[in-house]
Short mmCIF file of C-alpha atoms in Angstrom, two decimals:
data_model
loop_
_atom_site.label_atom_id
_atom_site.label_comp_id
_atom_site.label_asym_id
_atom_site.label_seq_id
_atom_site.Cartn_x
_atom_site.Cartn_y
_atom_site.Cartn_z
CA UNK A 1 36.55 3.51 -2.63
CA UNK A 2 35.07 2.47 -5.84
CA UNK A 3 37.96 -0.08 -5.80
CA UNK A 4 36.93 -3.17 -7.36
CA UNK A 5 36.01 -5.86 -4.05
CA UNK A 6 33.46 -2.77 -2.78
CA UNK A 7 32.52 -3.64 -6.40
CA UNK A 8 31.70 -7.24 -6.02
CA UNK A 9 30.33 -6.67 -2.86
CA UNK A 10 27.09 -4.01 -4.19
CA UNK A 11 26.29 -6.13 -7.47
CA UNK A 12 26.75 -9.07 -4.45
CA UNK A 13 24.06 -7.44 -2.23
CA UNK A 14 22.66 -6.63 -5.58
CA UNK A 15 22.03 -10.14 -6.81
CA UNK A 16 20.41 -11.02 -3.26
CA UNK A 17 17.89 -8.28 -2.82
CA UNK A 18 16.64 -8.54 -6.52
CA UNK A 19 16.34 -12.08 -5.45
CA UNK A 20 14.54 -11.87 -2.74
CA UNK A 21 12.75 -9.53 -4.63
CA UNK A 22 11.49 -11.73 -7.46
CA UNK A 23 10.64 -14.31 -5.84
CA UNK A 24 7.68 -12.21 -2.84
CA UNK A 25 6.91 -10.40 -6.16
CA UNK A 26 5.51 -12.87 -8.06
CA UNK A 27 4.22 -14.72 -4.79
CA UNK A 28 2.51 -11.91 -3.83
CA UNK A 29 0.73 -10.81 -7.16
CA UNK A 30 -0.28 -14.10 -7.47
CA UNK A 31 -2.23 -13.93 -4.12
CA UNK A 32 -3.39 -10.88 -5.47
CA UNK A 33 -4.79 -11.56 -8.08
CA UNK A 34 -6.75 -14.87 -6.78
CA UNK A 35 -8.88 -12.02 -3.74
CA UNK A 36 -9.79 -9.85 -7.25
CA UNK A 37 -11.05 -13.06 -8.23
CA UNK A 38 -12.97 -13.62 -5.70
CA UNK A 39 -13.87 -10.51 -4.25
CA UNK A 40 -14.70 -8.42 -7.32
CA UNK A 41 -15.94 -5.17 -7.29
CA UNK A 42 -19.60 -5.77 -6.97
CA UNK A 43 -19.12 -8.23 -3.44
CA UNK A 44 -17.20 -5.23 -2.33
CA UNK A 45 -20.52 -2.20 -2.32
CA UNK A 46 -22.78 -5.00 -1.03
CA UNK A 47 -21.06 -6.08 1.86
CA UNK A 48 -20.82 -2.38 2.53
CA UNK A 49 -24.36 -1.60 2.41
CA UNK A 50 -24.90 -3.03 6.66
CA UNK A 51 -26.30 0.39 8.46
CA UNK A 52 -24.84 0.38 11.43
CA UNK A 53 -22.02 2.61 11.17
CA UNK A 54 -19.31 0.69 13.84
CA UNK A 55 -19.30 -2.26 11.86
CA UNK A 56 -19.12 -1.11 8.27
CA UNK A 57 -16.10 0.81 9.08
CA UNK A 58 -14.12 -1.97 10.83
CA UNK A 59 -16.51 -3.96 7.43
CA UNK A 60 -14.39 -0.82 4.89
CA UNK A 61 -10.90 -1.24 6.88
CA UNK A 62 -10.46 -5.21 6.25
CA UNK A 63 -11.58 -5.21 2.42
CA UNK A 64 -9.61 -2.27 1.63
CA UNK A 65 -6.79 -4.01 3.77
CA UNK A 66 -6.91 -7.22 1.38
CA UNK A 67 -8.38 -5.98 -1.97
CA UNK A 68 -4.80 -4.11 -3.16
CA UNK A 69 -5.93 -1.82 -6.08
CA UNK A 70 -4.19 0.54 -7.10
CA UNK A 71 -5.43 4.21 -7.15
CA UNK A 72 -7.05 3.86 -10.95
CA UNK A 73 -9.19 1.31 -9.43
CA UNK A 74 -9.86 2.24 -5.69
CA UNK A 75 -11.46 5.64 -7.01
CA UNK A 76 -13.70 3.52 -9.56
CA UNK A 77 -15.16 1.29 -6.17
CA UNK A 78 -15.13 4.31 -3.90
CA UNK A 79 -17.64 6.08 -6.41
CA UNK A 80 -19.73 2.48 -6.74
CA UNK A 81 -20.06 2.84 -3.05
CA UNK A 82 -21.37 5.90 -2.32
CA UNK A 83 -23.45 5.22 -5.61
CA UNK A 84 -24.76 2.00 -4.29
CA UNK A 85 -25.75 3.84 -0.25
CA UNK A 86 -22.91 2.52 1.55
CA UNK A 87 -22.78 4.73 4.83
CA UNK A 88 -19.46 7.52 4.76
CA UNK A 89 -17.52 5.58 7.61
CA UNK A 90 -17.10 2.51 5.75
CA UNK A 91 -15.95 3.16 2.01
CA UNK A 92 -13.36 6.09 3.83
CA UNK A 93 -11.95 3.77 5.47
CA UNK A 94 -11.87 1.14 2.50
CA UNK A 95 -10.25 4.15 1.01
CA UNK A 96 -7.15 5.30 3.51
CA UNK A 97 -7.10 0.72 4.29
CA UNK A 98 -7.17 0.48 0.56
CA UNK A 99 -2.93 2.37 -0.24
CA UNK A 100 -1.52 1.65 3.14
CA UNK A 101 -2.62 -1.76 4.37
CA UNK A 102 -2.46 -4.29 2.04
CA UNK A 103 -0.47 -7.78 1.70
CA UNK A 104 2.01 -6.76 -0.09
CA UNK A 105 3.38 -3.90 2.45
CA UNK A 106 2.46 -6.97 4.79
CA UNK A 107 4.81 -9.43 3.16
CA UNK A 108 7.48 -7.30 2.27
CA UNK A 109 7.78 -6.48 5.97
CA UNK A 110 6.96 -9.44 7.11
CA UNK A 111 10.31 -10.02 5.15
CA UNK A 112 12.17 -6.85 5.76
CA UNK A 113 11.77 -6.15 9.06
CA UNK A 114 9.82 -9.13 10.60
CA UNK A 115 7.05 -9.38 12.88
CA UNK A 116 7.21 -7.32 14.74
CA UNK A 117 7.34 -4.08 13.45
CA UNK A 118 4.43 -5.72 10.49
CA UNK A 119 2.26 -5.68 13.87
CA UNK A 120 2.69 -2.75 15.10
CA UNK A 121 2.23 -1.48 11.66
CA UNK A 122 -0.72 -3.25 10.93
CA UNK A 123 -2.59 -2.94 13.60
CA UNK A 124 -2.08 0.61 13.78
CA UNK A 125 -3.23 1.41 10.45
CA UNK A 126 -6.08 -0.35 10.63
CA UNK A 127 -7.37 1.47 13.98
CA UNK A 128 -6.16 4.30 12.83
CA UNK A 129 -8.74 3.82 9.50
CA UNK A 130 -11.62 3.01 11.24
CA UNK A 131 -11.76 5.63 13.61
CA UNK A 132 -11.11 8.25 11.07
CA UNK A 133 -13.57 6.97 9.09
CA UNK A 134 -16.16 7.02 11.77
CA UNK A 135 -14.57 11.04 12.89
CA UNK A 136 -15.64 11.32 9.09
CA UNK A 137 -18.91 10.21 9.32
CA UNK A 138 -19.83 12.23 12.02
CA UNK A 139 -18.21 15.51 11.54
CA UNK A 140 -20.86 15.92 7.92
CA UNK A 141 -18.05 14.65 5.57
CA UNK A 142 -20.90 13.29 3.71
CA UNK A 143 -21.89 16.33 2.08
CA UNK A 144 -17.74 16.72 0.39
CA UNK A 145 -18.45 14.49 -2.25
CA UNK A 146 -18.81 15.45 -5.88
CA UNK A 147 -22.23 14.50 -7.98
CA UNK A 148 -19.33 12.75 -9.87
CA UNK A 149 -19.29 9.66 -11.66
CA UNK A 150 -15.36 8.05 -12.07
CA UNK A 151 -14.77 5.74 -15.11
CA UNK A 152 -11.84 3.50 -14.87
CA UNK A 153 -9.98 1.53 -16.55
CA UNK A 154 -9.89 -1.77 -15.44
CA UNK A 155 -13.20 -3.63 -15.49
CA UNK A 156 -13.98 -6.20 -13.79
CA UNK A 157 -14.48 -8.37 -16.31
CA UNK A 158 -13.09 -11.33 -13.76
CA UNK A 159 -14.79 -12.61 -10.83
CA UNK A 160 -16.00 -15.60 -9.71
CA UNK A 161 -19.42 -15.09 -10.21
CA UNK A 162 -19.47 -15.23 -13.33
CA UNK A 163 -16.51 -18.37 -14.50
CA UNK A 164 -18.31 -20.88 -16.04
CA UNK A 165 -18.16 -24.80 -14.45
CA UNK A 166 -17.18 -27.32 -11.91
CA UNK A 167 -15.59 -25.56 -8.53
CA UNK A 168 -12.72 -27.25 -9.65
CA UNK A 169 -12.98 -26.08 -13.08
CA UNK A 170 -12.63 -22.16 -11.77
CA UNK A 171 -10.88 -22.57 -9.17
CA UNK A 172 -8.44 -23.55 -12.34
CA UNK A 173 -9.66 -20.57 -14.67
CA UNK A 174 -8.35 -18.76 -11.28
CA UNK A 175 -5.31 -19.91 -11.18
CA UNK A 176 -3.84 -19.66 -14.81
CA UNK A 177 -5.84 -15.92 -14.45
CA UNK A 178 -4.35 -15.80 -11.20
CA UNK A 179 0.01 -16.86 -12.34
CA UNK A 180 -0.84 -14.81 -15.80
CA UNK A 181 -1.35 -12.05 -13.69
CA UNK A 182 1.25 -11.90 -11.96
CA UNK A 183 3.92 -11.99 -14.30
CA UNK A 184 2.29 -9.60 -16.66
CA UNK A 185 2.74 -7.42 -13.63
CA UNK A 186 6.31 -8.07 -12.72
CA UNK A 187 7.14 -6.71 -16.14
CA UNK A 188 5.36 -4.00 -16.33
CA UNK A 189 6.75 -3.76 -12.82
CA UNK A 190 10.45 -4.92 -12.74
CA UNK A 191 12.88 -1.71 -13.91
CA UNK A 192 11.07 -0.30 -9.75
CA UNK A 193 13.06 -3.47 -8.42
CA UNK A 194 16.05 -3.14 -9.89
CA UNK A 195 16.59 0.41 -9.40
CA UNK A 196 15.39 0.14 -5.88
CA UNK A 197 17.65 -2.90 -4.80
CA UNK A 198 20.57 -1.44 -6.84
CA UNK A 199 19.96 1.41 -4.48
CA UNK A 200 19.89 0.20 -2.29
CA UNK A 201 23.44 -2.37 -2.65
CA UNK A 202 24.29 1.35 -3.94
CA UNK A 203 23.74 2.66 -0.29
CA UNK A 204 24.77 -0.84 1.42
CA UNK A 205 28.36 -0.78 0.20
CA UNK A 206 29.49 3.32 -0.47
CA UNK A 207 27.31 5.60 2.84
CA UNK A 208 28.35 6.61 5.73
CA UNK A 209 27.07 5.12 8.43
CA UNK A 210 27.13 8.26 10.22
CA UNK A 211 26.05 10.45 7.84
CA UNK A 212 22.89 8.66 7.93
CA UNK A 213 22.49 7.87 10.75
CA UNK A 214 23.24 11.84 12.65
CA UNK A 215 21.48 12.84 9.72
CA UNK A 216 17.47 10.77 9.88
CA UNK A 217 18.75 8.51 12.97
CA UNK A 218 15.40 7.86 16.10
CA UNK A 219 17.54 11.03 18.01
CA UNK A 220 16.50 13.57 15.07
CA UNK A 221 12.72 14.06 16.34
CA UNK A 222 12.18 15.95 13.27
CA UNK A 223 12.83 14.05 11.08
CA UNK A 224 9.48 11.41 11.11
CA UNK A 225 7.53 14.80 10.12
CA UNK A 226 9.68 15.55 8.24
CA UNK A 227 9.91 12.44 6.04
CA UNK A 228 6.63 11.71 5.81
CA UNK A 229 6.06 15.67 4.73
CA UNK A 230 8.98 14.48 2.19
CA UNK A 231 6.92 11.03 0.70
CA UNK A 232 3.17 12.68 0.31
CA UNK A 233 4.23 14.18 -2.90
CA UNK A 234 6.50 11.69 -4.45
CA UNK A 235 5.14 8.60 -6.40
CA UNK A 236 6.82 5.43 -3.70
CA UNK A 237 6.45 2.21 -4.80
CA UNK A 238 6.60 -0.05 -1.89
CA UNK A 239 8.43 -2.40 -4.19
CA UNK A 240 10.40 -0.04 -4.99
CA UNK A 241 10.83 1.40 -1.04
CA UNK A 242 10.66 -2.08 0.97
CA UNK A 243 14.45 -3.42 0.23
CA UNK A 244 16.22 0.74 0.26
CA UNK A 245 15.18 1.08 3.57
CA UNK A 246 15.98 -2.46 4.95
CA UNK A 247 19.50 -0.30 3.35
CA UNK A 248 19.07 2.26 5.40
CA UNK A 249 18.01 1.00 8.44
CA UNK A 250 21.08 -0.96 9.06
CA UNK A 251 22.44 1.78 8.29
CA UNK A 252 20.67 3.85 11.18
CA UNK A 253 18.02 5.37 10.13
CA UNK A 254 15.80 4.96 11.75
CA UNK A 255 13.21 2.48 10.89
CA UNK A 256 9.93 5.34 12.38
CA UNK A 257 11.42 7.16 9.34
CA UNK A 258 11.79 4.62 6.84
CA UNK A 259 7.85 4.51 7.62
CA UNK A 260 6.80 7.36 7.84
CA UNK A 261 7.79 8.04 4.13
CA UNK A 262 6.74 4.43 3.06
CA UNK A 263 3.24 5.84 3.78
CA UNK A 264 3.37 9.36 3.07
CA UNK A 265 3.91 8.33 -0.44
CA UNK A 266 2.24 5.20 -0.47
CA UNK A 267 -1.24 6.76 1.19
CA UNK A 268 -1.01 10.20 -1.29
CA UNK A 269 0.50 10.18 -3.19
CA UNK A 270 -0.32 12.55 -6.79
CA UNK A 271 -2.13 10.76 -8.60
CA UNK A 272 -4.69 9.69 -6.14
CA UNK A 273 -4.53 12.79 -5.01
CA UNK A 274 -5.52 14.37 -8.38
CA UNK A 275 -8.57 10.89 -8.68
CA UNK A 276 -9.86 12.07 -5.45
CA UNK A 277 -9.26 15.80 -6.49
CA UNK A 278 -12.53 14.31 -8.88
CA UNK A 279 -15.12 13.14 -6.62
CA UNK A 280 -14.11 15.41 -3.22
CA UNK A 281 -14.37 18.27 -2.38
CA UNK A 282 -10.95 20.49 -1.66
CA UNK A 283 -11.52 20.16 2.69
CA UNK A 284 -12.09 17.10 2.25
CA UNK A 285 -9.15 16.26 -0.27
CA UNK A 286 -6.92 18.43 2.39
CA UNK A 287 -8.56 16.74 5.60
CA UNK A 288 -7.20 12.81 3.54
CA UNK A 289 -4.21 14.48 3.15
CA UNK A 290 -3.45 15.76 6.44
CA UNK A 291 -4.90 11.46 8.14
CA UNK A 292 -1.98 9.87 6.21
CA UNK A 293 0.65 13.37 7.46
CA UNK A 294 -0.50 12.26 10.68
CA UNK A 295 -0.83 8.27 10.47
CA UNK A 296 2.50 8.21 9.44
CA UNK A 297 3.74 10.68 11.44
CA UNK A 298 2.30 9.02 14.65
CA UNK A 299 3.65 5.73 13.04
CA UNK A 300 6.66 6.03 12.78
CA UNK A 301 7.18 7.59 16.63
CA UNK A 302 6.02 5.11 17.84
CA UNK A 303 7.99 2.78 15.37
CA UNK A 304 11.29 4.37 16.72
CA UNK A 305 9.69 4.37 20.28
CA UNK A 306 9.17 -0.45 20.03
CA UNK A 307 11.89 -0.24 17.71
#
């Protein structure tokens, strides 16, 4: 099994996956850093103070989709929205889309799964976030907010409003900062990228296709909700899981199973749920986890159907 030929093939697969991830990650991180300069946390708060709930929920989901903050930044922004008087529905829609629908996930999905899968994923997760924001608002979940203040280690110091100089001088500053941030982020996740590419290469070369197809193929209806349940307590980095997912799908694992696993892990990781527990009462935290489970499971089944 472990012959020199298979090891060489595995090494080639690893280099191919890592090369793709390196290019994608730097490009995505650069765009993300620019977005976070142009769309500051204060601007998000101003946008989400519109009094119309339907529009507010849509705006919240849109802002969550284009501002891929990590948990340590999303939660303080959420607290700021509540303190600024933003309607509950928009803040919840922002919270739901921020971890599961952002430029990083969309770009990686386009690269590894194609436009059809990406469109299905984007449309359904966006609609789900908007609808759940409105439902939870109508159900009176606003009373589940604790009277707390969460501080973040991330300071919103660099944003378009407080830059000095002409328009083009500010653009140059933004580009320089974004390039620096992109490579800085890469240093922080390079081990995850190596791990993801390494696991993907190993699975591609050494794990039997029939084994995976029988356990997690489209014919196993319980595989999707099980993957969502398994994913929720895991702290899954998208950078690690996307290349692994593309390899597993090529080996017979149903696309919906992998999407359920990724959504569960990205949407309700233990660090994020712990932070939410500091600003929401237990009922809202449980509801949030159930929402992530629901969107992961339903999206998984839709993926298996359309693909």
